[in-house]
PDB file of C-alpha atoms in Angstrom:
ATOM      1  CA  MET A   1       2.469  16.285   9.379  1.00  0.00           C
ATOM      2  CA  ILE A   2      -0.968  14.838   9.283  1.00  0.00           C
ATOM      3  CA  ILE A   3      -1.458  10.381   7.657  1.00  0.00           C
ATOM      4  CA  THR A   4      -4.482   9.904   7.192  1.00  0.00           C
ATOM      5  CA  LYS A   5      -5.628   6.268   7.314  1.00  0.00           C
ATOM      6  CA  THR A   6      -8.858   5.902   6.107  1.00  0.00           C
ATOM      7  CA  PRO A   7     -10.431   2.153   4.983  1.00  0.00           C
ATOM      8  CA  TYR A   8     -12.231   0.689   1.715  1.00  0.00           C
ATOM      9  CA  ARG A   9     -15.377  -1.037   1.367  1.00  0.00           C
ATOM     10  CA  ILE A  10     -17.191  -3.953  -0.152  1.00  0.00           C
ATOM     11  CA  SER A  11     -20.979  -3.391  -0.928  1.00  0.00           C
ATOM     12  CA  LEU A  12     -22.769  -6.369   0.210  1.00  0.00           C
ATOM     13  CA  PHE A  13     -26.416  -5.316  -0.298  1.00  0.00           C
ATOM     14  CA  GLY A  14     -29.216  -2.691  -1.765  1.00  0.00           C
ATOM     15  CA  GLY A  15     -26.204  -1.470  -3.835  1.00  0.00           C
ATOM     16  CA  GLY A  16     -27.522   0.995  -6.202  1.00  0.00           C
ATOM     17  CA  THR A  17     -30.925   2.358  -4.582  1.00  0.00           C
ATOM     18  CA  ASP A  18     -27.609   4.623  -2.283  1.00  0.00           C
ATOM     19  CA  HIS A  19     -27.548   7.038  -5.401  1.00  0.00           C
ATOM     20  CA  PRO A  20     -29.070  10.275  -5.231  1.00  0.00           C
ATOM     21  CA  ASN A  21     -31.784   9.358  -8.937  1.00  0.00           C
ATOM     22  CA  TRP A  22     -33.299   6.446  -6.547  1.00  0.00           C
ATOM     23  CA  TYR A  23     -32.875   7.896  -3.197  1.00  0.00           C
ATOM     24  CA  HIS A  24     -34.889  10.763  -3.769  1.00  0.00           C
ATOM     25  CA  GLU A  25     -37.627   9.693  -5.337  1.00  0.00           C
ATOM     26  CA  PHE A  26     -38.032   5.578  -3.606  1.00  0.00           C
ATOM     27  CA  GLY A  27     -35.610   5.977  -0.635  1.00  0.00           C
ATOM     28  CA  GLY A  28     -32.886   3.516  -1.201  1.00  0.00           C
ATOM     29  CA  GLU A  29     -31.392   0.923   1.990  1.00  0.00           C
ATOM     30  CA  VAL A  30     -27.699  -0.717   1.369  1.00  0.00           C
ATOM     31  CA  VAL A  31     -25.376  -2.583   3.629  1.00  0.00           C
ATOM     32  CA  SER A  32     -20.933  -3.112   3.447  1.00  0.00           C
ATOM     33  CA  ALA A  33     -18.810  -2.787   5.309  1.00  0.00           C
ATOM     34  CA  ALA A  34     -15.203  -2.103   5.409  1.00  0.00           C
ATOM     35  CA  ILE A  35     -12.341  -4.070   5.296  1.00  0.00           C
ATOM     36  CA  ASP A  36      -8.653  -4.159   6.527  1.00  0.00           C
ATOM     37  CA  LYS A  37      -7.255  -2.499   3.593  1.00  0.00           C
ATOM     38  CA  TYR A  38      -6.372   0.733   3.466  1.00  0.00           C
ATOM     39  CA  CYS A  39      -6.152   4.349   1.606  1.00  0.00           C
ATOM     40  CA  TYR A  40      -3.085   6.396   3.107  1.00  0.00           C
ATOM     41  CA  LEU A  41      -2.677  10.107   2.382  1.00  0.00           C
ATOM     42  CA  THR A  42       0.452  12.371   4.154  1.00  0.00           C
ATOM     43  CA  SER A  43      -0.643  15.513   4.686  1.00  0.00           C
ATOM     44  CA  ARG A  44       1.556  18.468   5.659  1.00  0.00           C
ATOM     45  CA  VAL A  45       3.234  22.210   4.958  1.00  0.00           C
ATOM     46  CA  LEU A  46       5.412  22.916   2.981  1.00  0.00           C
ATOM     47  CA  PRO A  47       7.316  25.182   3.568  1.00  0.00           C
ATOM     48  CA  PRO A  48       8.316  28.545   1.467  1.00  0.00           C
ATOM     49  CA  PHE A  49      11.998  27.534   0.503  1.00  0.00           C
ATOM     50  CA  PHE A  50      11.067  25.627  -3.228  1.00  0.00           C
ATOM     51  CA  GLY A  51       9.681  26.463  -5.968  1.00  0.00           C
ATOM     52  CA  HIS A  52       6.305  25.476  -6.412  1.00  0.00           C
ATOM     53  CA  ARG A  53       3.702  25.992  -3.940  1.00  0.00           C
ATOM     54  CA  TYR A  54       2.255  22.412  -4.520  1.00  0.00           C
ATOM     55  CA  ARG A  55       3.553  18.523  -4.575  1.00  0.00           C
ATOM     56  CA  VAL A  56       1.326  15.756  -5.349  1.00  0.00           C
ATOM     57  CA  ALA A  57       2.051  12.593  -5.133  1.00  0.00           C
ATOM     58  CA  TYR A  58      -0.086   9.321  -6.234  1.00  0.00           C
ATOM     59  CA  SER A  59      -0.013   7.921 -10.051  1.00  0.00           C
ATOM     60  CA  GLN A  60       2.387  11.140 -10.992  1.00  0.00           C
ATOM     61  CA  ILE A  61       4.279  13.478  -8.937  1.00  0.00           C
ATOM     62  CA  GLU A  62       3.111  16.949  -9.622  1.00  0.00           C
ATOM     63  CA  THR A  63       4.876  20.523  -8.656  1.00  0.00           C
ATOM     64  CA  VAL A  64       2.580  23.498  -9.619  1.00  0.00           C
ATOM     65  CA  ARG A  65       2.198  26.843  -8.239  1.00  0.00           C
ATOM     66  CA  ARG A  66      -0.976  27.523  -8.859  1.00  0.00           C
ATOM     67  CA  ILE A  67      -3.967  25.540  -7.137  1.00  0.00           C
ATOM     68  CA  GLU A  68      -5.047  25.583 -10.919  1.00  0.00           C
ATOM     69  CA  GLU A  69      -2.506  23.596 -12.833  1.00  0.00           C
ATOM     70  CA  ILE A  70      -3.058  20.874 -10.717  1.00  0.00           C
ATOM     71  CA  LYS A  71      -4.610  18.183 -12.205  1.00  0.00           C
ATOM     72  CA  HIS A  72      -5.777  15.409 -10.540  1.00  0.00           C
ATOM     73  CA  PRO A  73      -9.253  16.554  -9.770  1.00  0.00           C
ATOM     74  CA  ALA A  74     -10.310  15.479  -6.159  1.00  0.00           C
ATOM     75  CA  VAL A  75      -6.975  17.532  -5.028  1.00  0.00           C
ATOM     76  CA  ARG A  76      -7.298  20.369  -6.858  1.00  0.00           C
ATOM     77  CA  ALA A  77     -10.360  20.592  -6.046  1.00  0.00           C
ATOM     78  CA  GLY A  78     -10.113  19.283  -1.876  1.00  0.00           C
ATOM     79  CA  ILE A  79      -7.405  22.265  -2.068  1.00  0.00           C
ATOM     80  CA  SER A  80      -9.662  25.138  -3.511  1.00  0.00           C
ATOM     81  CA  LYS A  81     -12.364  24.755  -0.968  1.00  0.00           C
ATOM     82  CA  PHE A  82     -10.801  23.385   2.342  1.00  0.00           C
ATOM     83  CA  ALA A  83      -7.380  24.986   2.192  1.00  0.00           C
ATOM     84  CA  SER A  84      -6.743  26.984   0.132  1.00  0.00           C
ATOM     85  CA  ASP A  85      -4.186  29.152   1.616  1.00  0.00           C
ATOM     86  CA  LEU A  86      -1.546  26.221   2.254  1.00  0.00           C
ATOM     87  CA  SER A  87       1.087  25.674   0.818  1.00  0.00           C
ATOM     88  CA  LEU A  88       1.537  21.825   0.650  1.00  0.00           C
ATOM     89  CA  GLU A  89       2.854  17.815  -0.373  1.00  0.00           C
ATOM     90  CA  ILE A  90      -0.215  15.960  -0.471  1.00  0.00           C
ATOM     91  CA  GLN A  91       1.631  11.726  -1.200  1.00  0.00           C
ATOM     92  CA  HIS A  92      -0.805   9.215  -1.806  1.00  0.00           C
ATOM     93  CA  HIS A  93      -0.780   4.948  -0.668  1.00  0.00           C
ATOM     94  CA  GLY A  94      -3.080   2.848  -1.015  1.00  0.00           C
ATOM     95  CA  ASP A  95      -3.083  -1.404   0.062  1.00  0.00           C
ATOM     96  CA  LEU A  96      -5.538  -1.930  -3.861  1.00  0.00           C
ATOM     97  CA  PRO A  97      -5.645  -0.672  -7.270  1.00  0.00           C
ATOM     98  CA  ALA A  98      -7.116   2.694  -7.739  1.00  0.00           C
ATOM     99  CA  ARG A  99     -10.815   1.294  -9.946  1.00  0.00           C
ATOM    100  CA  SER A 100     -10.962  -1.487  -8.242  1.00  0.00           C
ATOM    101  CA  GLY A 101     -14.504  -1.697  -7.333  1.00  0.00           C
ATOM    102  CA  VAL A 102     -14.066  -1.136  -3.370  1.00  0.00           C
ATOM    103  CA  GLY A 103     -14.858   2.532  -3.163  1.00  0.00           C
ATOM    104  CA  SER A 104     -10.461   3.293  -3.948  1.00  0.00           C
ATOM    105  CA  SER A 105     -11.790   7.658  -4.434  1.00  0.00           C
ATOM    106  CA  SER A 106     -14.748   7.600  -1.940  1.00  0.00           C
ATOM    107  CA  ALA A 107     -11.617   6.790   0.658  1.00  0.00           C
ATOM    108  CA  PHE A 108      -9.258   8.925  -1.104  1.00  0.00           C
ATOM    109  CA  ALA A 109     -11.953  12.309  -0.691  1.00  0.00           C
ATOM    110  CA  VAL A 110     -12.672  11.669   2.876  1.00  0.00           C
ATOM    111  CA  GLY A 111      -9.081  10.696   3.451  1.00  0.00           C
ATOM    112  CA  LEU A 112      -8.036  14.106   1.370  1.00  0.00           C
ATOM    113  CA  ILE A 113     -10.744  16.323   3.834  1.00  0.00           C
ATOM    114  CA  HIS A 114      -9.627  14.781   7.025  1.00  0.00           C
ATOM    115  CA  SER A 115      -5.946  15.531   6.140  1.00  0.00           C
ATOM    116  CA  LEU A 116      -6.334  19.456   5.512  1.00  0.00           C
ATOM    117  CA  LYS A 117      -8.940  20.282   8.241  1.00  0.00           C
ATOM    118  CA  LEU A 118      -6.530  18.310  10.308  1.00  0.00           C
ATOM    119  CA  LEU A 119      -3.874  21.168   9.025  1.00  0.00           C
ATOM    120  CA  LYS A 120      -6.320  23.920   9.476  1.00  0.00           C
ATOM    121  CA  GLY A 121      -6.881  22.592  13.105  1.00  0.00           C
ATOM    122  CA  ILE A 122      -9.779  21.518  12.684  1.00  0.00           C
ATOM    123  CA  ASN A 123     -11.065  18.252  13.628  1.00  0.00           C
ATOM    124  CA  THR A 124     -14.308  16.615  11.833  1.00  0.00           C
ATOM    125  CA  ASN A 125     -16.813  13.509  12.927  1.00  0.00           C
ATOM    126  CA  LYS A 126     -18.246  11.271  11.272  1.00  0.00           C
ATOM    127  CA  GLU A 127     -21.250  12.355  10.327  1.00  0.00           C
ATOM    128  CA  ASP A 128     -19.388  15.656   8.144  1.00  0.00           C
ATOM    129  CA  LEU A 129     -16.368  13.670   6.528  1.00  0.00           C
ATOM    130  CA  ALA A 130     -19.242  11.684   5.197  1.00  0.00           C
ATOM    131  CA  LEU A 131     -21.132  14.979   3.374  1.00  0.00           C
ATOM    132  CA  GLU A 132     -18.286  17.097   2.923  1.00  0.00           C
ATOM    133  CA  ALA A 133     -17.053  13.785   0.889  1.00  0.00           C
ATOM    134  CA  ILE A 134     -20.567  13.267  -1.344  1.00  0.00           C
ATOM    135  CA  GLU A 135     -20.491  16.398  -1.860  1.00  0.00           C
ATOM    136  CA  LEU A 136     -17.245  16.558  -3.027  1.00  0.00           C
ATOM    137  CA  GLU A 137     -17.628  13.491  -5.015  1.00  0.00           C
ATOM    138  CA  GLN A 138     -21.783  14.469  -6.697  1.00  0.00           C
ATOM    139  CA  VAL A 139     -21.175  18.724  -6.350  1.00  0.00           C
ATOM    140  CA  ASP A 140     -17.688  19.707  -6.758  1.00  0.00           C
ATOM    141  CA  LEU A 141     -16.178  17.030  -9.069  1.00  0.00           C
ATOM    142  CA  GLN A 142     -20.011  16.438 -10.930  1.00  0.00           C
ATOM    143  CA  GLU A 143     -19.048  12.964 -10.055  1.00  0.00           C
ATOM    144  CA  ASN A 144     -22.629   9.964 -10.938  1.00  0.00           C
ATOM    145  CA  VAL A 145     -21.783   8.198  -7.909  1.00  0.00           C
ATOM    146  CA  GLY A 146     -24.503   7.183  -4.814  1.00  0.00           C
ATOM    147  CA  SER A 147     -23.689   8.714  -1.471  1.00  0.00           C
ATOM    148  CA  GLN A 148     -22.800   5.266   0.405  1.00  0.00           C
ATOM    149  CA  ASP A 149     -19.269   4.703  -0.542  1.00  0.00           C
ATOM    150  CA  GLN A 150     -18.400   8.335   1.047  1.00  0.00           C
ATOM    151  CA  ILE A 151     -20.537   7.239   4.495  1.00  0.00           C
ATOM    152  CA  ALA A 152     -19.165   3.410   5.019  1.00  0.00           C
ATOM    153  CA  CYS A 153     -14.853   4.731   4.007  1.00  0.00           C
ATOM    154  CA  ALA A 154     -15.730   7.560   7.123  1.00  0.00           C
ATOM    155  CA  TYR A 155     -17.875   5.574   9.802  1.00  0.00           C
ATOM    156  CA  GLY A 156     -15.733   2.116   9.055  1.00  0.00           C
ATOM    157  CA  GLY A 157     -17.050  -0.949  10.372  1.00  0.00           C
ATOM    158  CA  PHE A 158     -20.182  -2.913   8.318  1.00  0.00           C
ATOM    159  CA  ASN A 159     -23.377  -0.806   8.994  1.00  0.00           C
ATOM    160  CA  HIS A 160     -27.149  -0.836   7.028  1.00  0.00           C
ATOM    161  CA  ILE A 161     -27.592   3.055   5.936  1.00  0.00           C
ATOM    162  CA  LYS A 162     -30.571   4.001   4.981  1.00  0.00           C
ATOM    163  CA  PHE A 163     -31.553   6.224   2.696  1.00  0.00           C
ATOM    164  CA  GLU A 164     -34.762   8.633   2.838  1.00  0.00           C
ATOM    165  CA  THR A 165     -36.141  10.493   0.052  1.00  0.00           C
ATOM    166  CA  ASP A 166     -35.380  13.713   2.192  1.00  0.00           C
ATOM    167  CA  GLY A 167     -31.494  13.018   0.980  1.00  0.00           C
ATOM    168  CA  ASN A 168     -31.396  12.750   4.598  1.00  0.00           C
ATOM    169  CA  TRP A 169     -29.776   9.045   6.331  1.00  0.00           C
ATOM    170  CA  GLN A 170     -28.941   7.077   9.034  1.00  0.00           C
ATOM    171  CA  VAL A 171     -26.012   4.629   9.780  1.00  0.00           C
ATOM    172  CA  LYS A 172     -27.362   1.259  12.420  1.00  0.00           C
ATOM    173  CA  PRO A 173     -23.857  -0.883  12.680  1.00  0.00           C
ATOM    174  CA  ILE A 174     -24.386  -3.946  12.077  1.00  0.00           C
ATOM    175  CA  ARG A 175     -23.900  -6.047  15.709  1.00  0.00           C
ATOM    176  CA  ILE A 176     -22.031  -9.495  15.228  1.00  0.00           C
ATOM    177  CA  ASP A 177     -20.146 -11.672  17.437  1.00  0.00           C
ATOM    178  CA  GLU A 178     -16.796 -12.628  16.770  1.00  0.00           C
ATOM    179  CA  ASN A 179     -17.898 -15.912  15.888  1.00  0.00           C
ATOM    180  CA  ARG A 180     -20.106 -14.933  13.570  1.00  0.00           C
ATOM    181  CA  LEU A 181     -18.468 -12.377  11.986  1.00  0.00           C
ATOM    182  CA  SER A 182     -15.610 -15.277  11.857  1.00  0.00           C
ATOM    183  CA  GLU A 183     -17.724 -17.457  10.224  1.00  0.00           C
ATOM    184  CA  ILE A 184     -18.896 -14.639   7.812  1.00  0.00           C
ATOM    185  CA  GLU A 185     -15.486 -13.862   6.669  1.00  0.00           C
ATOM    186  CA  SER A 186     -14.292 -17.967   6.526  1.00  0.00           C
ATOM    187  CA  ARG A 187     -17.316 -17.459   3.230  1.00  0.00           C
ATOM    188  CA  MET A 188     -16.207 -14.626   1.375  1.00  0.00           C
ATOM    189  CA  VAL A 189     -13.553 -14.585  -0.325  1.00  0.00           C
ATOM    190  CA  LEU A 190     -12.396 -11.210  -3.141  1.00  0.00           C
ATOM    191  CA  ILE A 191      -9.889 -11.801  -6.130  1.00  0.00           C
ATOM    192  CA  TYR A 192      -8.272  -8.980  -7.384  1.00  0.00           C
ATOM    193  CA  SER A 193      -9.580  -9.233 -11.691  1.00  0.00           C
ATOM    194  CA  GLY A 194      -6.769  -6.528 -12.541  1.00  0.00           C
ATOM    195  CA  VAL A 195      -9.426  -5.140 -14.808  1.00  0.00           C
ATOM    196  CA  GLU A 196      -9.847  -1.425 -14.259  1.00  0.00           C
ATOM    197  CA  ARG A 197     -13.567   0.154 -14.401  1.00  0.00           C
ATOM    198  CA  THR A 198     -14.777   3.770 -13.380  1.00  0.00           C
ATOM    199  CA  SER A 199     -17.294   4.355 -10.768  1.00  0.00           C
ATOM    200  CA  SER A 200     -18.848   6.675 -12.359  1.00  0.00           C
ATOM    201  CA  ASP A 201     -18.849   5.901 -15.736  1.00  0.00           C
ATOM    202  CA  ILE A 202     -21.297   2.073 -14.338  1.00  0.00           C
ATOM    203  CA  GLN A 203     -22.960   4.666 -12.555  1.00  0.00           C
ATOM    204  CA  GLN A 204     -24.116   6.211 -15.944  1.00  0.00           C
ATOM    205  CA  THR A 205     -25.612   3.635 -17.420  1.00  0.00           C
ATOM    206  CA  LEU A 206     -27.406   2.488 -13.408  1.00  0.00           C
ATOM    207  CA  VAL A 207     -28.626   5.599 -13.927  1.00  0.00           C
ATOM    208  CA  ASP A 208     -29.697   5.210 -17.622  1.00  0.00           C
ATOM    209  CA  ASN A 209     -31.300   2.597 -17.055  1.00  0.00           C
ATOM    210  CA  PHE A 210     -34.317   4.921 -14.094  1.00  0.00           C
ATOM    211  CA  LYS A 211     -35.697   6.208 -16.904  1.00  0.00           C
ATOM    212  CA  LEU A 212     -35.959   3.902 -19.395  1.00  0.00           C
ATOM    213  CA  LYS A 213     -37.618   1.569 -16.867  1.00  0.00           C
ATOM    214  CA  ARG A 214     -40.059   5.291 -15.894  1.00  0.00           C
ATOM    215  CA  LEU A 215     -40.450   5.626 -19.215  1.00  0.00           C
ATOM    216  CA  GLU A 216     -41.805   1.728 -19.355  1.00  0.00           C
TER     217      GLU A 216
END
């Protein structure tokens, strides 16, 4: 059994410049920080004694025989891509609700990929985890999302992330002594509003605005 613990993140500066439509043309830079709230995934190979091949538990519980029958899009795409030969049980637990603006979908993607690859005996570094999570969300799921969340969730810590026009990116940890970090934290408040929002929908508005700016 594999248990992964992936941090959520807060974005401090530069949000929007991490979207491919922007940084492929202009480059981009963000400052983001992982927080002490986490996405947990428990994954195991399912023994061959059940009437189903896949059991997925999140806000719903799915028990199905074929990958194509899995309703959760990220789980369906992740298993298809990384562990299509395994029968699996996957359970999700989160410290914060989904769609609350702290990168929960990317934390889930990073944790899922990490779990599935470990079940296959593959240990993946932070850079590859981030790259594969970006590809899962942007290419496989066709989600209209940026690239900072996957990097922040895969690397953890307090980072300056720079995006180049060729699609490459660099992560530079921001080194702060404990006293200064405590001072920053004492001046920040994170409030749960109870309002749910889907990142892909928000980002679509951003992309539409990019197009309008070009027309101007």
